[in-house]
Short mmCIF file of C-alpha atoms in Angstrom, two decimals:
data_model
loop_
_atom_site.label_atom_id
_atom_site.label_comp_id
_atom_site.label_asym_id
_atom_site.label_seq_id
_atom_site.Cartn_x
_atom_site.Cartn_y
_atom_site.Cartn_z
CA MET L 1 -30.63 -19.59 4.29
CA PRO L 2 -27.31 -19.20 5.40
CA THR L 3 -25.26 -21.93 5.85
CA PRO L 4 -23.24 -22.66 9.17
CA ARG L 5 -20.30 -20.50 9.69
CA ALA L 6 -16.77 -21.59 10.61
CA THR L 7 -14.97 -19.60 13.12
CA PRO L 8 -11.55 -18.90 11.84
CA ARG L 9 -8.46 -20.15 13.47
CA ASN L 10 -6.26 -17.30 12.21
CA LEU L 11 -7.67 -15.09 9.78
CA PRO L 12 -5.79 -14.41 6.75
CA ALA L 13 -3.81 -11.16 5.77
CA LEU L 14 -6.05 -10.72 2.81
CA ALA L 15 -4.73 -7.30 1.61
CA LEU L 16 -1.95 -6.26 0.35
CA ALA L 17 0.00 -2.67 1.07
CA GLY L 18 -2.30 0.09 -0.48
CA VAL L 19 -1.32 1.39 -3.89
CA THR L 20 -3.41 4.92 -4.19
CA CYS L 21 -4.22 4.62 -8.12
CA LEU L 22 -5.56 2.03 -10.40
CA LEU L 23 -3.86 0.21 -12.60
CA SER L 24 -4.33 -1.15 -16.54
CA ALA L 25 -7.60 -2.78 -16.39
CA CYS L 26 -9.08 0.20 -14.02
CA ALA L 27 -8.25 2.99 -16.26
CA PRO L 28 -10.69 5.97 -16.43
CA VAL L 29 -13.87 5.98 -18.25
CA PRO L 30 -16.10 8.71 -19.04
CA THR L 31 -18.12 9.93 -15.89
CA GLN L 32 -22.30 9.50 -15.88
CA PRO L 33 -23.32 13.09 -15.11
CA PRO L 34 -25.39 12.75 -11.44
CA ALA L 35 -29.00 12.56 -12.32
CA SER L 36 -29.94 13.24 -8.49
CA ALA L 37 -28.60 16.12 -5.89
CA PRO L 38 -25.14 15.41 -4.52
CA VAL L 39 -25.00 13.21 -0.93
CA SER L 40 -23.67 15.08 1.84
CA ALA L 41 -23.33 13.41 5.44
CA THR L 42 -22.05 16.70 6.60
CA ALA L 43 -25.20 16.95 8.67
CA GLU L 44 -25.68 13.77 9.38
CA ALA L 45 -25.30 12.66 13.41
CA ALA L 46 -22.75 10.26 14.75
CA PRO L 47 -24.04 6.71 15.11
CA THR L 48 -24.18 5.34 18.58
CA ALA L 49 -23.09 2.06 19.93
CA THR L 50 -25.23 -0.68 19.88
CA PRO L 51 -25.05 -4.56 20.59
CA CYS L 52 -23.45 -6.58 17.66
CA PRO L 53 -25.42 -9.98 16.61
CA LYS L 54 -24.67 -12.67 19.29
CA ASP L 55 -21.80 -14.49 17.06
CA LEU L 56 -20.12 -11.18 16.59
CA ALA L 57 -20.69 -9.96 20.03
CA PRO L 58 -16.93 -11.38 21.15
CA ILE L 59 -15.05 -9.73 18.12
CA ALA L 60 -16.21 -6.49 16.91
CA ARG L 61 -17.79 -3.35 18.17
CA CYS L 62 -21.24 -2.14 16.47
CA LEU L 63 -22.95 1.54 16.05
CA SER L 64 -26.36 2.10 14.33
CA GLY L 65 -28.30 5.05 13.56
CA LYS L 66 -30.74 7.07 11.14
CA ASP L 67 -30.03 9.31 8.43
CA SER L 68 -30.99 12.36 7.27
CA ALA L 69 -32.98 10.62 4.57
CA GLY L 70 -34.87 8.07 6.96
CA ALA L 71 -32.66 4.86 6.41
CA TYR L 72 -31.47 3.20 9.62
CA TYR L 73 -28.08 1.57 9.26
CA LEU L 74 -25.79 -0.57 11.10
CA VAL L 75 -22.08 -0.75 11.19
CA ALA L 76 -19.48 -3.27 12.51
CA VAL L 77 -15.55 -3.01 13.11
CA PRO L 78 -13.74 -5.85 14.21
CA GLN L 79 -11.28 -5.43 16.80
CA GLN L 80 -8.63 -7.03 14.61
CA TRP L 81 -9.84 -4.57 11.64
CA ASN L 82 -7.79 -4.83 8.44
CA GLY L 83 -8.44 -1.44 7.69
CA HIS L 84 -11.08 -2.24 4.62
CA LEU L 85 -15.17 -1.46 4.70
CA VAL L 86 -17.11 -3.24 2.89
CA LEU L 87 -20.15 -1.10 2.09
CA HIS L 88 -23.19 -3.50 1.66
CA ALA L 89 -26.45 -2.96 -0.26
CA HIS L 90 -29.32 -5.55 0.62
CA GLY L 91 -31.37 -7.35 -1.83
CA GLY L 92 -35.09 -8.14 -1.75
CA PRO L 93 -36.34 -5.12 -2.24
CA ALA L 94 -39.11 -5.36 0.97
CA LEU L 95 -42.19 -3.29 0.55
CA GLY L 96 -43.47 -1.00 3.30
CA ALA L 97 -41.58 1.25 6.02
CA PRO L 98 -37.72 0.65 6.56
CA LYS L 99 -37.36 -1.19 10.05
CA MET L 100 -33.73 -1.62 11.98
CA GLU L 101 -34.35 -4.98 11.73
CA ARG L 102 -33.32 -5.58 8.01
CA SER L 103 -29.94 -4.21 8.54
CA VAL L 104 -29.17 -6.64 11.60
CA GLU L 105 -30.53 -9.60 9.41
CA ASP L 106 -28.30 -8.71 7.14
CA LEU L 107 -25.21 -8.22 9.18
CA GLU L 108 -25.82 -11.91 10.76
CA ARG L 109 -25.74 -13.28 7.12
CA TRP L 110 -22.92 -11.85 5.95
CA ALA L 111 -20.94 -12.21 9.43
CA ILE L 112 -18.12 -13.80 7.64
CA MET L 113 -16.88 -10.52 6.24
CA VAL L 114 -16.15 -9.60 9.81
CA ARG L 115 -14.91 -12.18 10.71
CA ALA L 116 -12.43 -12.24 7.96
CA GLY L 117 -11.77 -8.69 9.19
CA TYR L 118 -13.39 -6.26 7.23
CA ALA L 119 -15.69 -3.61 8.80
CA TRP L 120 -19.14 -3.94 7.16
CA ALA L 121 -21.61 -1.19 6.55
CA GLY L 122 -25.31 -1.61 5.47
CA SER L 123 -28.28 0.64 5.30
CA THR L 124 -32.02 -0.13 5.42
CA PHE L 125 -32.53 1.86 2.58
CA ARG L 126 -35.04 4.92 3.13
CA GLN L 127 -37.99 3.28 2.00
CA GLY L 128 -39.56 -0.25 0.64
CA GLY L 129 -40.10 -1.05 -2.64
CA VAL L 130 -38.33 -1.03 -6.35
CA GLU L 131 -36.39 2.49 -6.60
CA VAL L 132 -32.71 2.03 -7.64
CA ARG L 133 -31.61 5.22 -7.42
CA ALA L 134 -32.33 6.43 -4.04
CA ALA L 135 -30.68 3.09 -2.56
CA ALA L 136 -28.17 3.84 -4.22
CA GLU L 137 -28.10 7.57 -2.66
CA ASP L 138 -28.86 5.83 0.63
CA THR L 139 -25.68 3.45 0.59
CA GLU L 140 -23.52 6.63 -0.40
CA ARG L 141 -24.50 8.68 2.49
CA LEU L 142 -23.85 5.52 4.73
CA ARG L 143 -20.05 6.18 3.18
CA GLN L 144 -19.77 9.22 3.81
CA ILE L 145 -21.05 8.89 7.51
CA PHE L 146 -18.62 5.86 8.01
CA VAL L 147 -15.88 8.23 6.99
CA ARG L 148 -17.00 11.38 9.18
CA HIS L 149 -18.02 9.35 12.57
CA VAL L 150 -16.05 5.83 12.48
CA ALA L 151 -12.70 5.97 10.55
CA GLN L 152 -11.30 6.34 6.79
CA PRO L 153 -10.75 3.12 5.64
CA GLN L 154 -8.04 2.05 3.22
CA ARG L 155 -10.23 0.54 0.81
CA THR L 156 -14.20 0.31 0.28
CA ILE L 157 -15.76 -2.26 -1.36
CA LEU L 158 -19.08 -1.53 -2.27
CA HIS L 159 -21.26 -4.79 -2.07
CA GLY L 160 -24.71 -5.43 -3.42
CA GLN L 161 -26.59 -8.78 -3.27
CA SER L 162 -29.59 -9.95 -5.35
CA TRP L 163 -31.59 -6.76 -6.23
CA GLY L 164 -29.12 -4.81 -4.05
CA ALA L 165 -26.39 -5.86 -6.71
CA SER L 166 -27.90 -3.57 -9.19
CA VAL L 167 -28.13 -0.76 -6.73
CA ALA L 168 -24.44 -1.14 -6.08
CA ALA L 169 -23.88 -1.23 -9.89
CA LYS L 170 -26.15 2.01 -10.01
CA GLY L 171 -23.91 3.62 -7.38
CA ALA L 172 -20.48 2.76 -8.96
CA GLU L 173 -21.91 4.71 -11.67
CA MET L 174 -23.51 7.64 -9.90
CA PHE L 175 -20.83 8.35 -7.73
CA GLN L 176 -17.45 8.52 -9.15
CA THR L 177 -15.69 11.35 -7.13
CA THR L 178 -15.54 12.71 -3.97
CA ALA L 179 -15.52 16.21 -3.28
CA ASP L 180 -11.88 15.73 -2.65
CA GLY L 181 -11.23 14.13 -6.01
CA LYS L 182 -10.67 11.05 -5.23
CA ARG L 183 -12.54 7.44 -5.82
CA PRO L 184 -15.53 6.79 -3.64
CA TYR L 185 -15.47 3.09 -3.88
CA ASP L 186 -12.53 1.03 -4.95
CA ALA L 187 -14.07 -1.93 -6.44
CA VAL L 188 -17.33 -3.39 -6.81
CA LEU L 189 -18.61 -7.00 -5.75
CA LEU L 190 -22.31 -8.35 -7.12
CA THR L 191 -23.38 -11.37 -5.43
CA SER L 192 -26.56 -13.26 -7.17
CA GLY L 193 -27.22 -10.21 -8.78
CA VAL L 194 -30.22 -9.03 -10.86
CA LEU L 195 -27.97 -7.39 -13.36
CA ALA L 196 -30.11 -6.93 -16.35
CA GLY L 197 -31.75 -3.87 -15.19
CA GLY L 198 -35.64 -3.25 -14.77
CA THR L 199 -36.52 -3.20 -17.78
CA ARG L 200 -35.24 -7.00 -19.11
CA SER L 201 -34.22 -8.61 -15.52
CA TYR L 202 -38.55 -9.00 -14.71
CA ASP L 203 -40.17 -10.30 -18.39
CA PHE L 204 -39.71 -13.86 -16.71
CA ARG L 205 -42.60 -12.58 -14.42
CA THR L 206 -44.58 -11.08 -16.64
CA ASP L 207 -44.43 -14.17 -18.28
CA LEU L 208 -45.34 -16.28 -14.95
CA ARG L 209 -48.65 -14.26 -14.41
CA VAL L 210 -49.97 -14.17 -17.88
CA VAL L 211 -49.10 -18.30 -18.40
CA TYR L 212 -50.59 -19.13 -14.35
CA GLN L 213 -53.54 -17.44 -15.41
CA TYR L 214 -54.08 -19.25 -18.70
CA LEU L 215 -53.36 -22.79 -16.34
CA CYS L 216 -55.16 -21.38 -13.18
CA ASN L 217 -57.77 -18.53 -13.85
CA ASN L 218 -58.33 -17.43 -10.05
CA HIS L 219 -55.36 -14.64 -9.92
CA PRO L 220 -57.98 -12.31 -10.71
CA ARG L 221 -60.82 -15.02 -10.29
CA PRO L 222 -63.98 -15.26 -13.12
CA THR L 223 -66.19 -13.14 -10.66
CA GLU L 224 -63.73 -10.69 -9.80
CA VAL L 225 -62.58 -6.89 -11.14
CA GLN L 226 -60.58 -8.08 -14.00
CA TYR L 227 -57.39 -5.96 -14.38
CA PRO L 228 -54.44 -6.03 -16.54
CA LEU L 229 -51.95 -8.67 -14.77
CA ASN L 230 -49.03 -6.11 -16.05
CA ILE L 231 -49.73 -3.81 -13.25
CA GLY L 232 -49.59 -6.87 -10.72
CA LEU L 233 -52.83 -5.65 -9.04
CA PRO L 234 -55.11 -2.97 -8.40
CA ALA L 235 -54.05 0.14 -5.89
CA ASP L 236 -56.91 -0.50 -3.61
CA ALA L 237 -56.33 -4.60 -3.62
CA ALA L 238 -56.58 -5.62 0.03
CA MET L 239 -54.88 -9.00 -1.06
CA THR L 240 -52.15 -10.14 1.08
CA GLN L 241 -49.05 -12.85 0.60
CA ALA L 242 -51.07 -15.34 2.50
CA ASP L 243 -54.27 -14.56 0.22
CA LEU L 244 -51.92 -15.07 -3.00
CA ALA L 245 -50.28 -18.17 -1.60
CA ALA L 246 -53.74 -19.74 -0.82
CA ARG L 247 -54.85 -19.33 -4.62
CA VAL L 248 -51.62 -20.66 -5.89
CA ASN L 249 -51.56 -23.44 -3.54
CA GLU L 250 -55.83 -24.31 -4.50
CA CYS L 251 -54.20 -24.62 -8.08
CA LEU L 252 -50.93 -25.87 -8.01
CA ALA L 253 -50.66 -27.59 -4.52
CA LEU L 254 -46.91 -25.99 -3.83
CA ASN L 255 -47.46 -26.73 -0.29
CA LYS L 256 -47.87 -30.55 -0.55
CA PRO L 257 -45.27 -33.01 -1.88
CA VAL L 258 -45.29 -33.88 -5.64
CA ALA L 259 -47.06 -37.34 -4.69
CA GLU L 260 -50.05 -35.97 -3.12
CA ARG L 261 -50.73 -33.25 -6.05
CA THR L 262 -53.18 -34.52 -8.46
CA PRO L 263 -52.49 -35.60 -11.74
CA GLU L 264 -54.14 -32.09 -12.95
CA GLN L 265 -52.24 -29.92 -10.13
CA GLN L 266 -48.54 -31.71 -11.10
CA ARG L 267 -49.37 -31.15 -15.02
CA LYS L 268 -50.19 -27.27 -14.50
CA VAL L 269 -46.82 -27.11 -12.23
CA LYS L 270 -44.90 -29.08 -14.59
CA THR L 271 -45.89 -26.53 -17.79
CA ILE L 272 -45.16 -23.33 -15.79
CA VAL L 273 -41.37 -24.91 -15.17
CA ASP L 274 -41.17 -25.98 -18.62
CA VAL L 275 -42.25 -22.62 -20.44
CA VAL L 276 -41.34 -19.78 -18.00
CA ARG L 277 -37.96 -21.89 -16.90
CA ILE L 278 -38.22 -21.63 -13.40
CA PRO L 279 -37.99 -24.35 -10.26
CA ALA L 280 -41.41 -25.18 -8.91
CA SER L 281 -39.60 -23.97 -5.65
CA SER L 282 -39.22 -20.63 -6.68
CA ILE L 283 -42.91 -20.28 -8.13
CA GLN L 284 -44.69 -19.16 -5.10
CA GLY L 285 -41.98 -16.26 -4.90
CA HIS L 286 -41.85 -15.23 -8.27
CA MET L 287 -45.76 -14.68 -7.71
CA ASN L 288 -45.28 -12.45 -4.81
CA TRP L 289 -42.81 -10.43 -7.33
CA ALA L 290 -44.95 -10.41 -10.10
CA THR L 291 -48.11 -9.19 -7.82
CA PHE L 292 -47.11 -6.86 -5.01
CA HIS L 293 -43.84 -5.58 -6.38
CA PHE L 294 -45.16 -5.18 -10.09
CA ARG L 295 -47.89 -3.03 -8.21
CA ASP L 296 -45.29 -1.26 -5.98
CA VAL L 297 -43.51 0.15 -9.35
CA VAL L 298 -46.56 1.20 -11.52
CA GLN L 299 -48.38 2.78 -8.61
CA HIS L 300 -45.11 4.70 -6.72
CA ARG L 301 -42.55 4.50 -9.45
CA THR L 302 -44.03 4.98 -13.27
CA GLY L 303 -46.36 7.16 -12.82
CA GLY L 304 -49.85 4.14 -12.77
CA ALA L 305 -48.61 2.72 -16.37
CA SER L 306 -46.96 -0.27 -16.42
CA PRO L 307 -43.57 -1.12 -17.84
CA PHE L 308 -44.23 -4.57 -18.02
CA GLY L 309 -45.17 -6.45 -21.22
CA ASN L 310 -45.12 -9.98 -23.11
CA ARG L 311 -46.37 -8.75 -27.04
CA GLY L 312 -44.13 -10.83 -29.32
CA VAL L 313 -43.46 -13.79 -27.16
CA SER L 314 -43.78 -17.12 -28.61
CA TYR L 315 -44.80 -19.51 -25.39
CA ARG L 316 -42.49 -22.80 -25.94
CA GLY L 317 -42.19 -25.81 -23.72
CA SER L 318 -46.53 -26.62 -22.75
CA PRO L 319 -48.43 -29.65 -23.91
CA ASP L 320 -49.98 -27.41 -26.47
CA ASP L 321 -48.38 -24.37 -27.41
CA ALA L 322 -50.33 -23.57 -30.06
CA ALA L 323 -53.37 -23.32 -27.68
CA LEU L 324 -51.34 -21.49 -25.23
CA ASN L 325 -50.08 -18.85 -27.57
CA ALA L 326 -53.53 -18.13 -28.71
CA ALA L 327 -55.48 -17.58 -25.77
CA VAL L 328 -52.66 -16.09 -23.24
CA LEU L 329 -53.40 -12.36 -22.21
CA ARG L 330 -50.95 -9.82 -23.96
CA TYR L 331 -50.10 -6.82 -22.65
CA ARG L 332 -47.73 -3.70 -24.30
CA ALA L 333 -45.56 -2.08 -22.13
CA ASP L 334 -46.74 1.74 -22.05
CA PRO L 335 -43.31 3.99 -23.21
CA ALA L 336 -43.01 6.47 -21.03
CA ALA L 337 -43.37 3.81 -18.03
CA VAL L 338 -40.78 2.14 -20.07
CA ALA L 339 -38.61 4.95 -19.71
CA ARG L 340 -39.01 5.94 -16.28
CA PHE L 341 -38.40 2.29 -15.17
CA ALA L 342 -35.25 2.48 -17.74
CA GLN L 343 -33.94 5.49 -16.28
CA ASP L 344 -33.82 4.62 -12.43
CA THR L 345 -33.36 0.51 -12.49
CA ASP L 346 -31.02 0.40 -15.87
CA LEU L 347 -27.25 0.14 -15.78
CA THR L 348 -25.15 1.75 -18.65
CA GLY L 349 -21.90 -0.22 -17.72
CA ARG L 350 -19.85 2.56 -17.03
CA ILE L 351 -18.03 1.80 -14.02
CA PRO L 352 -14.47 3.00 -13.56
CA VAL L 353 -13.21 0.55 -11.10
CA PRO L 354 -12.85 -3.40 -10.73
CA VAL L 355 -15.94 -5.25 -10.54
CA LEU L 356 -15.67 -9.02 -9.46
CA THR L 357 -19.14 -11.05 -9.65
CA VAL L 358 -20.28 -14.28 -8.52
CA LYS L 359 -23.47 -16.53 -9.04
CA GLY L 360 -24.49 -19.75 -8.64
CA VAL L 361 -25.52 -21.62 -11.84
CA ASP L 362 -28.61 -23.18 -10.80
CA ASP L 363 -29.49 -19.80 -8.85
CA PRO L 364 -33.13 -20.15 -8.71
CA THR L 365 -34.26 -16.41 -8.00
CA ALA L 366 -31.64 -14.57 -10.15
CA PHE L 367 -31.07 -16.79 -13.59
CA VAL L 368 -27.26 -16.69 -14.70
CA GLU L 369 -28.13 -15.68 -17.72
CA LEU L 370 -28.76 -12.46 -16.51
CA ASP L 371 -24.86 -12.10 -16.10
CA ALA L 372 -24.09 -12.29 -19.77
CA ALA L 373 -26.66 -9.54 -20.25
CA PHE L 374 -24.52 -7.69 -17.62
CA LYS L 375 -21.19 -8.66 -19.37
CA ALA L 376 -22.83 -7.04 -22.63
CA THR L 377 -23.98 -3.91 -20.59
CA MET L 378 -20.48 -3.32 -19.29
CA ALA L 379 -18.86 -4.22 -22.69
CA GLN L 380 -21.14 -0.99 -24.15
CA GLY L 381 -20.07 1.20 -21.49
CA GLY L 382 -16.69 1.05 -22.19
CA SER L 383 -15.57 -1.78 -18.86
CA ALA L 384 -15.37 -5.21 -19.89
CA ALA L 385 -11.54 -4.59 -18.79
CA ARG L 386 -12.61 -3.99 -15.69
CA LEU L 387 -15.17 -6.98 -14.66
CA VAL L 388 -14.30 -10.73 -13.94
CA GLN L 389 -17.35 -12.90 -13.67
CA THR L 390 -17.24 -16.30 -11.45
CA PHE L 391 -19.80 -18.95 -11.43
CA THR L 392 -20.70 -21.76 -8.75
CA GLN L 393 -22.14 -25.03 -8.64
CA HIS L 394 -24.48 -23.98 -5.67
CA ASN L 395 -28.37 -24.03 -6.27
CA THR L 396 -29.09 -21.23 -4.02
CA HIS L 397 -29.52 -17.51 -3.84
CA SER L 398 -29.26 -15.67 -0.07
CA TYR L 399 -26.09 -17.35 0.20
CA LEU L 400 -23.41 -19.33 -0.92
CA SER L 401 -20.81 -20.67 1.07
CA ASP L 402 -18.13 -19.20 3.91
CA PRO L 403 -14.86 -19.60 1.68
CA THR L 404 -16.51 -18.06 -1.47
CA TYR L 405 -16.80 -14.21 0.09
CA PRO L 406 -13.36 -13.70 1.68
CA THR L 407 -12.06 -15.25 -1.58
CA LEU L 408 -13.67 -12.83 -3.83
CA LEU L 409 -12.82 -9.66 -1.65
CA ALA L 410 -9.08 -10.73 -1.34
CA ALA L 411 -9.21 -10.76 -5.13
CA LEU L 412 -10.17 -7.86 -5.39
CA LEU L 413 -8.13 -5.97 -3.40
CA ARG L 414 -5.04 -7.88 -5.35
CA TRP L 415 -6.42 -6.37 -8.15
CA VAL L 416 -6.95 -2.58 -7.09
CA ASP L 417 -3.37 -2.93 -4.72
CA THR L 418 -1.35 -4.50 -7.75
CA GLY L 419 -3.36 -4.28 -11.07
CA ASP L 420 -3.40 -8.44 -10.62
CA LYS L 421 -6.80 -8.82 -12.87
CA PRO L 422 -7.83 -12.19 -11.21
CA THR L 423 -9.04 -14.87 -13.38
CA PRO L 424 -12.15 -17.61 -12.46
CA GLU L 425 -8.96 -20.35 -12.18
CA GLY L 426 -7.34 -18.55 -10.18
CA ILE L 427 -10.06 -17.58 -7.57
CA ALA L 428 -10.89 -21.37 -7.83
CA ARG L 429 -6.95 -21.92 -6.61
CA GLN L 430 -7.49 -19.79 -4.26
CA CYS L 431 -10.34 -20.42 -2.28
CA ALA L 432 -9.07 -23.93 -1.62
CA GLY L 433 -7.07 -21.73 0.67
CA MET L 434 -10.02 -20.13 2.13
CA GLU L 435 -11.53 -23.51 3.61
CA THR L 436 -8.57 -23.94 6.30
CA PRO L 437 -10.07 -20.64 8.23
CA PHE L 438 -13.54 -20.51 6.89
CA GLY L 439 -14.44 -24.03 6.75
CA LYS L 440 -15.83 -26.05 3.58
CA GLY L 441 -17.52 -24.82 0.78
CA CYS L 442 -15.68 -23.83 -2.24
CA ALA L 443 -17.98 -24.51 -5.35
CA PHE L 444 -16.13 -22.58 -8.49
CA LEU L 445 -16.46 -23.74 -12.06
CA PRO L 446 -13.68 -22.02 -13.59
CA GLY L 447 -14.77 -22.52 -17.21
CA TYR L 448 -18.74 -21.81 -16.95
CA VAL L 449 -19.73 -19.43 -19.61
CA PRO L 450 -23.41 -18.38 -19.10
CA ALA L 451 -25.81 -18.02 -22.83
CA PRO L 452 -27.67 -15.39 -23.58
CA LEU L 453 -30.42 -14.08 -21.52
CA ALA L 454 -32.73 -14.52 -24.80
CA SER L 455 -31.86 -18.17 -24.09
CA ARG L 456 -33.79 -18.39 -21.03
CA VAL L 457 -36.48 -15.79 -21.38
CA ALA L 458 -38.49 -15.08 -24.57
CA GLU L 459 -37.59 -11.45 -26.68
CA ARG L 460 -40.37 -9.63 -26.96
CA GLU L 461 -41.85 -6.13 -28.82
CA ARG L 462 -40.23 -3.05 -27.10
CA PRO L 463 -41.32 0.65 -27.10
#
């Protein structure tokens, strides 16, 4: 959950005078051919005035609308606007039809950006579920709506949070030039990101399903229709998140303090924590994803076949690894499903503008090792010089701290405008200065380097 926000006394001048071209570390890279029709907002209706969230109402005006693809969106422009736009791609993703409330929640969570002087725009995306390219298209459409109907920003920073970080990174790959030959995005900020691509980022959730079933054998129960766990859930299953939580608590008692669990329940919890390497507090959330989101992927994105597998995995950390590996269910990822999922969710690393990332080293949802995979992807795509990664001491996922985000935005703008590539050490120093207007909360770890993803999630056979 977001931390309480301090009201700034004096908003710092975060951006330097504009220099229209990117320098040194922003050298051009080969453009990825667009995989979908160009997004155009020429026929989009203008947004209408709408009340801002209560905390922002005294300092900003807000606009909202619904785009031609069916996505709702919300825009906030501070009265003391610094001329720059933060284009936000939200996390999740939620399942089901989009709702305007999602953008309101996002703006409330990221209100610090408006307080720091930035305009903010966020889309709900046209649909729920795990579809990265469509979400990137909706985000680009919103940028064009802002430019056409609100204002022309001096700089546009594409911000992606959690799953939305993959949306932002994919969008930066897909949309590299506007109709008039300019960059649509001047820089990219990826926070708490899921950045190893769909074909690798969710491997551990397949592992969670099979290890959980080995221990609990209630999802599905022996008396129910059996199905491959790597499809998440059959298409016609009526299970709800509450139903799943009841089953998980029946086996693991996650809804009880440790002292109130039986020794057997606590042994099973510890086995999952040690083998899958996730904290007990996040087991339920990851089980939800490995159930309902996996079903969304299989039924709506990959033609009914699963892109998830665990063949070749050697599970370690249980009281009896030999017994676990002998009995755990094994699944082969379908090659065609993997290819379709990769085309939508995997990244090439071909991003032509500065990219800055941040993640808490104890993030319970998006492993810090995912950032090591993203660094390798950027290098393979020829964009290593355009990437700076930072890490913090935080153990949260959704929101780190108020001074963290203005610090990163300011560093990105300096990089774009002057070619002054930031360093983790410099960002840590600059954050201390942001605590005066924005409150305490700096926790950067300049020397931290994440281990490879394979050190956290076991490698497996792949098509």
